[in-house]
Coordinates of C-alpha atoms in Angstrom, one line a residue:
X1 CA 29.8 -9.2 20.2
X2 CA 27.4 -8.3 23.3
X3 CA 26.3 -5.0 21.2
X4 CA 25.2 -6.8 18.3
X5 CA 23.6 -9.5 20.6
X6 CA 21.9 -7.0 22.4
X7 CA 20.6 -4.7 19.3
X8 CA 18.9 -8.2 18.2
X9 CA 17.5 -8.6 21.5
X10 CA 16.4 -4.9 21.6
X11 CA 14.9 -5.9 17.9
X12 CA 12.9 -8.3 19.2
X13 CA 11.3 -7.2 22.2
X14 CA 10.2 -4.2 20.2
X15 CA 8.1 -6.3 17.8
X16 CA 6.5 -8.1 20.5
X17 CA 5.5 -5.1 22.1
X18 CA 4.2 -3.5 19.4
X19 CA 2.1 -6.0 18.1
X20 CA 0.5 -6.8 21.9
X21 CA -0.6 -3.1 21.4
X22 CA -2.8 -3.6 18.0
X23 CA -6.2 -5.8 17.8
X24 CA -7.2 -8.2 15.5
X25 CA -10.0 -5.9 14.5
X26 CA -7.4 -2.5 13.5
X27 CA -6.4 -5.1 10.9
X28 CA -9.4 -6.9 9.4
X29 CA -9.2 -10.0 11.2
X30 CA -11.5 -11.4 13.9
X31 CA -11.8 -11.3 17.0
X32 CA -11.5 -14.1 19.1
X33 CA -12.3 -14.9 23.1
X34 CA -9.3 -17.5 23.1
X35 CA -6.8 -15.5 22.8
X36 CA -4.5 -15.8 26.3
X37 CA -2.7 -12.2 26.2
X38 CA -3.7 -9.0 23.8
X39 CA -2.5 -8.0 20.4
X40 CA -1.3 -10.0 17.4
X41 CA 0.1 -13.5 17.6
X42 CA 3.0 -14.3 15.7
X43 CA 1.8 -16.0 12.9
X44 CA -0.8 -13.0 11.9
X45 CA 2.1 -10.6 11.6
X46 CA 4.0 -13.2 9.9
X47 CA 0.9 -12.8 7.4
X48 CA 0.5 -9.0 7.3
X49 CA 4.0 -8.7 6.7
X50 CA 4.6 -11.6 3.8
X51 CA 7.7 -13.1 5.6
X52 CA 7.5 -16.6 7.0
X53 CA 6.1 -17.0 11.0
X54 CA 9.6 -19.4 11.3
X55 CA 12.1 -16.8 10.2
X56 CA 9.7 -13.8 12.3
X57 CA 9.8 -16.3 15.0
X58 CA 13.6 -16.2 15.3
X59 CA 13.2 -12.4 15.0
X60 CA 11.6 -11.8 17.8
X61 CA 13.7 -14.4 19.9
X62 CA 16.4 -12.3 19.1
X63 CA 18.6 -14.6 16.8
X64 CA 21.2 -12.9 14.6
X65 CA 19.6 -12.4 11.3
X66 CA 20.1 -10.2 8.9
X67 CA 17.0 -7.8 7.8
X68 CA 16.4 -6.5 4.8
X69 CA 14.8 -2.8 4.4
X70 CA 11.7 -4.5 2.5
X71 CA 11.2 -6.9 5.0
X72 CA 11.5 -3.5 8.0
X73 CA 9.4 -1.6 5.5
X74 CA 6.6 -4.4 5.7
X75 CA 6.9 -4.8 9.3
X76 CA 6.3 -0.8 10.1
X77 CA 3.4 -1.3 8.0
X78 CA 2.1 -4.4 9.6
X79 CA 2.4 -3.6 13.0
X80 CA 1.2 -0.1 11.9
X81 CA 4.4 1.9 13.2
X82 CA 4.2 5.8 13.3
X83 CA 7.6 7.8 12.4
X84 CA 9.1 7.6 15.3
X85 CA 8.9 3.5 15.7
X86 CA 9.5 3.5 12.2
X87 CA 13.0 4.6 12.3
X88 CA 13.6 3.3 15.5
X89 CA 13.2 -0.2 13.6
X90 CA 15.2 0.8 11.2
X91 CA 18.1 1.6 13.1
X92 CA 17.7 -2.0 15.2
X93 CA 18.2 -3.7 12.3
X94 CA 20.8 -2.1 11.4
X95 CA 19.4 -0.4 7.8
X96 CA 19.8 3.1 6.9
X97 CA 16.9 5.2 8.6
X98 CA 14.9 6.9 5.4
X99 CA 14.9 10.2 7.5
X100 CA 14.2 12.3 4.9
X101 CA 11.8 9.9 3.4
X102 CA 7.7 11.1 4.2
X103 CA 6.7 8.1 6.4
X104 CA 4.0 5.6 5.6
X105 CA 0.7 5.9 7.0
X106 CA -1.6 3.6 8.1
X107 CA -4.5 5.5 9.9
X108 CA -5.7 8.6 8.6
X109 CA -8.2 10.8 10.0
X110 CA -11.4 9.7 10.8
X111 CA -12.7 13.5 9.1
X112 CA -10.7 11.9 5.8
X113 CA -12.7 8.7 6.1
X114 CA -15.7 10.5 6.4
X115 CA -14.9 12.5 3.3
X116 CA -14.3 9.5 1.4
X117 CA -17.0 8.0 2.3
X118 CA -19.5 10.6 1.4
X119 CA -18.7 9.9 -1.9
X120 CA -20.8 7.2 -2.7
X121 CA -20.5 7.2 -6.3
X122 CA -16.9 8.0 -6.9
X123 CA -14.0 4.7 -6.2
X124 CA -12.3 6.7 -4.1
X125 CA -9.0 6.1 -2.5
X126 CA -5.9 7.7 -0.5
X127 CA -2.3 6.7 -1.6
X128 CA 1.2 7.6 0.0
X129 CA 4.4 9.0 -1.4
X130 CA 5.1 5.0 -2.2
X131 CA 1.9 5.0 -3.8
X132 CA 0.4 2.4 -1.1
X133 CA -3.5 2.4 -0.3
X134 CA -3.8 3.5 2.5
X135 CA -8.0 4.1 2.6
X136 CA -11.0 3.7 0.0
X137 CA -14.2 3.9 0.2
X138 CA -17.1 1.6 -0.5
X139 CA -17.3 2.4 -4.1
X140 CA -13.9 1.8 -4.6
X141 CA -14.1 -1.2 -3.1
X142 CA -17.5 -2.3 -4.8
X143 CA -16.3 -1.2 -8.9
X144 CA -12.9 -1.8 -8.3
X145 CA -11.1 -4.3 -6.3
X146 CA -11.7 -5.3 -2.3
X147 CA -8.8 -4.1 -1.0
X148 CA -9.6 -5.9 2.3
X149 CA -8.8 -9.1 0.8
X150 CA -5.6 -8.3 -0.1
X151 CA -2.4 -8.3 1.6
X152 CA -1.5 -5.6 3.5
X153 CA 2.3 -5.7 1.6
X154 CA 0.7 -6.0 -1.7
X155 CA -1.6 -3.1 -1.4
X156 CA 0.1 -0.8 -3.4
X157 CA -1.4 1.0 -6.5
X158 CA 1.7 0.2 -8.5
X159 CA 2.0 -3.5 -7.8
X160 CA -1.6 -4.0 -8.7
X161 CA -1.6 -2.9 -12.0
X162 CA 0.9 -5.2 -13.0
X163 CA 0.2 -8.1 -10.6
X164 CA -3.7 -8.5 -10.1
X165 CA -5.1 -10.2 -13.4
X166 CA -8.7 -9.1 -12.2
X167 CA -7.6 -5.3 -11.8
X168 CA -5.7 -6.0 -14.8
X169 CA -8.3 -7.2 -16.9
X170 CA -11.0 -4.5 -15.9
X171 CA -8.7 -1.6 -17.0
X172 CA -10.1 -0.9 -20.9
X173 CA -6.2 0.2 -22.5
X174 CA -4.1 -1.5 -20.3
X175 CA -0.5 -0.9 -21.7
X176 CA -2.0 2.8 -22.3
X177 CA -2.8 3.3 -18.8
X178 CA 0.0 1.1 -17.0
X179 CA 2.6 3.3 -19.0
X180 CA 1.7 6.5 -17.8
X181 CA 1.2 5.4 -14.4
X182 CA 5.0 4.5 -14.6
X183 CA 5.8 7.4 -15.7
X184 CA 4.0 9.2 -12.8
X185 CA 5.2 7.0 -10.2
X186 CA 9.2 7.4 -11.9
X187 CA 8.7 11.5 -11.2
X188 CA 7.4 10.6 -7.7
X189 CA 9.9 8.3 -6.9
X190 CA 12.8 10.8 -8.1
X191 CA 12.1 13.0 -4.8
X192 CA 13.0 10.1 -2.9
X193 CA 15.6 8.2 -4.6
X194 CA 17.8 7.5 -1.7
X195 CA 14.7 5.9 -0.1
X196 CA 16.1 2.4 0.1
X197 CA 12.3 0.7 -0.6
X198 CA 12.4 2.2 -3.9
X199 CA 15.5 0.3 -5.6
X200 CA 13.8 -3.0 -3.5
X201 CA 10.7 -2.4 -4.8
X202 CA 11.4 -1.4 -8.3
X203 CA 14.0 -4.8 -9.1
X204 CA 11.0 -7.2 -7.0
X205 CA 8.3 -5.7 -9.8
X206 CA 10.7 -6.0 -12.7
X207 CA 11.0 -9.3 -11.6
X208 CA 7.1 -10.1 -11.3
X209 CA 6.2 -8.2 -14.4
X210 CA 7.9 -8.1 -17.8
X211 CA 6.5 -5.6 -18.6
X212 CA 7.1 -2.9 -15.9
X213 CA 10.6 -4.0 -16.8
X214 CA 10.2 -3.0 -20.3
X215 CA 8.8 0.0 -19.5
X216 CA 10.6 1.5 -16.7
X217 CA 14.0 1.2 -18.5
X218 CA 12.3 3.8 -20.6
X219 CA 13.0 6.4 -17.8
X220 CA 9.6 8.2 -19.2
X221 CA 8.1 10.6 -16.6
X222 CA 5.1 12.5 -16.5
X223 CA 3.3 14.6 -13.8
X224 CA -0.4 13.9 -12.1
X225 CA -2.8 15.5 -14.1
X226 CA -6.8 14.8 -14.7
X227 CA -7.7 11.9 -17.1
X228 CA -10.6 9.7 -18.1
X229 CA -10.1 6.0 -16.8
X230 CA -12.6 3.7 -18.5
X231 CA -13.1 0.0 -16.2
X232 CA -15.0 -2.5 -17.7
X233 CA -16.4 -4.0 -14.5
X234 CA -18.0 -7.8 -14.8
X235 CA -21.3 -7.1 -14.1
X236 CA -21.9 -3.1 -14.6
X237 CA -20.0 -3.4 -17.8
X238 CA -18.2 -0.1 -19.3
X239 CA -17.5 2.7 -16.8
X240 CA -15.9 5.9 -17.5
X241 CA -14.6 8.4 -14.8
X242 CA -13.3 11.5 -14.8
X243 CA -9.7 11.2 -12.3
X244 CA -8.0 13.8 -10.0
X245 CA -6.0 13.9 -7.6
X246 CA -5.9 16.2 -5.0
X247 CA -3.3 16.6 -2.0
X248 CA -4.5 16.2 1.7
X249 CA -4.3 19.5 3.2
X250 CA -2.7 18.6 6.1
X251 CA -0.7 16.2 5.0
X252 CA 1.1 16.7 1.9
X253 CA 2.6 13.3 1.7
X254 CA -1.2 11.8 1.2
X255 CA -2.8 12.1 -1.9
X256 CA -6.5 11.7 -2.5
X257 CA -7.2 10.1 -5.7
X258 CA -10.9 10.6 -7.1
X259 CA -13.1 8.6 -9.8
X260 CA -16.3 10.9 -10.6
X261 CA -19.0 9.1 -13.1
X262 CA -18.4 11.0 -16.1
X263 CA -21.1 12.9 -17.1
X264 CA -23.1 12.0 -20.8
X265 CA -22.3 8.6 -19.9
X266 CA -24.4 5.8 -18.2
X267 CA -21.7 5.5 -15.5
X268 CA -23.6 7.4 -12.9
X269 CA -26.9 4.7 -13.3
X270 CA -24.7 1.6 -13.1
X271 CA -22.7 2.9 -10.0
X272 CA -26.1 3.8 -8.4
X273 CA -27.1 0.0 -9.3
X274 CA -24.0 -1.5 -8.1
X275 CA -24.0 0.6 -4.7
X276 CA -27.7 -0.3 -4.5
X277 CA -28.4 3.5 -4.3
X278 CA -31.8 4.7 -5.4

C-alpha cells in the first residue's frame, strides 16, 4: 500500500514541476504579471490536455486514480515532455512505456521553422509518426485552418479530417481524400501497433465519426506518395496544390508535408492575395 501511495505522490509532484518549467507564451497563451509563482497553473493544463482541472487537480495531489494512456499521451504533449519524461510518466502511472514507439515532439528546430516559413506560398506543415501537427507555417495557417486555435489534443491531421466541419467542408472530394488518408495512416500505424495510443485513438474516432468507422474496417492501406489536393477556400475560392512529403533528415520520425500552387492554375495569384504578397 505505501508503494502505490508513493508512485501517486511521485505522479504528482512530477506534473507540477514540469509545468512550473513552461510559460504561458511556449503554448499560445498570454502572459500575465499576476501570476504568484512561474509556469502553468492548473486549470491551463487541464485545458491543453482535454481532461477536467477537478480530476488533474486530484492528480497532482497525489489521489489514487487510475490513468489512462490517452489521458498520459495528452499530458506529455501538454506539458511538452521530451522522451525521457515521457516514459518516465508512463511508468508512474502505471501504463506500459511505448519504448519502441518514436516519441512525440513538440519543438522542432528553429532551422525547420525557418524552412517552413520560407515558404510563403505553400500550407506547409510538420506531422509525427501519430500524424500530430506539430509546426505550419503562415500559409498553412492562412488557406487552411489556424491551428493555434485549436486544442493542442485535437491537433492531429487524422482527427481533423473527420471532426472539423470547416476543414471538412474546404476539402473538394472529401470521401475521396478522407479514404486514402486512412489508408496511409493504417500502413503508418502498422509499424507501431503495440503503441497503446493507437487502439485508444482509433475506437475514440470511430466513435466521433461514422464514417472513419466504415472505412477503417476496410483494412485498406496505401503508402505516401505525391498527389493534387484541391481546397475550396471561402474567400480565395478553388485551390489546387501539388502534395509531398518529405522526411526530416534528422529526424526520421518527422515528416514534412508540402502544398506547392500547382502550376497552370490560378492558385499561385490567390495565395499571393491571401498572404498579401506582391
Amino acid at each position: 500500500m505505501k508503494e502505490i501511495i508513493s508512485r501517486y505522490k511521485e505522479l504528482g509532484d512530477f506534473l507540477k514541476t514540469r509545468r512550473s518549467k513552461i510559460s504561458p507564451a511556449q503554448v499560445g497563451l498570454p502572459e500575465s504579471s499576476r501570476r504568484r509563482t512561474p509556469g502553468l497553473r492548473r486549470e491551463e493544463v487541464a485545458s491543453l490536455a482535454g481532461i477536467g482541472i477537478t480530476w488533474y487537480t486530484w492528480l497532482e495531489q497525489g489521489k489514487e486514480i487510475q490513468v489512462s494512456a490517452q489521458v498520459v499521451e495528452s499530458l506529455s504533449q501538454a506539458l511538452m515532455l521530451n522522451e525521457d519524461e515521457t516514459r518516465h510518466l508512463y511508468t508512474l502511472a502505471n501504463q506500459t512505456s511505448p519504448m519502441s514507439i518514436p516519441p512525440h515532439n513538440q519543438v522542432i528546430n528553429p532551422m525547420l521553422q525557418r524552412i517552413l516559413d520560407s515558404l510563403l506560398l505553400s500550407p506547409s506543415m510538420i506531422l509525427d509518426t501519430r500524424w500530430n501537427i506539430i509546426a505550419w507555417n503562415k500559409a498553412a495557417k492562412t488557406a487552411l485552418i489556424n491551428f493555434e486555435n485549436i486544442n493542442i489534443v485535437d491537433r492531429n491531421y487524422i482527427w481533423l479530417t473527420f471532426t472539423n466541419s470547416n476543414y471538412k467542408n474546404m476539402l473538394d472530394n472529401w470521401e475521396h481524400q478522407a479514404q486514402g488518408l486512412i489508408a496511409r495512416f493504417r500502413a503508418e500505424c502498422g509499424k507501431y501497433i503495440e503503441d497503446p495510443w493507437v487502439t485508444e485513438f482509433v475506437e475514440k474516432l470511430r466513435n466521433e465519426s461514422k464514417e472513419f468507422d466504415k472505412w477503417w474496417s476496410m483494412h485498406n492501406v496505401e503508402n505516401e506518395r505525391e498527389s493534387y489536393k484541391i481546397f475550396n477556400h471561402p474567400i480565395a475560392g478553388k485551390l489546387t496544390f501539388e502534395h509531398s512529403s518529405f522526411f526530416v533528415s534528422d529526424n526520421m520520425n518527422l515528416k514534412l508535408f508540402i502544398n506547392a500552387p500547382a502550376p497552370e492554375t490560378d492558385t499561385e495569384n490567390k495565395m499571393m492575395k491571401l498572404m498579401n504578397v506582391k
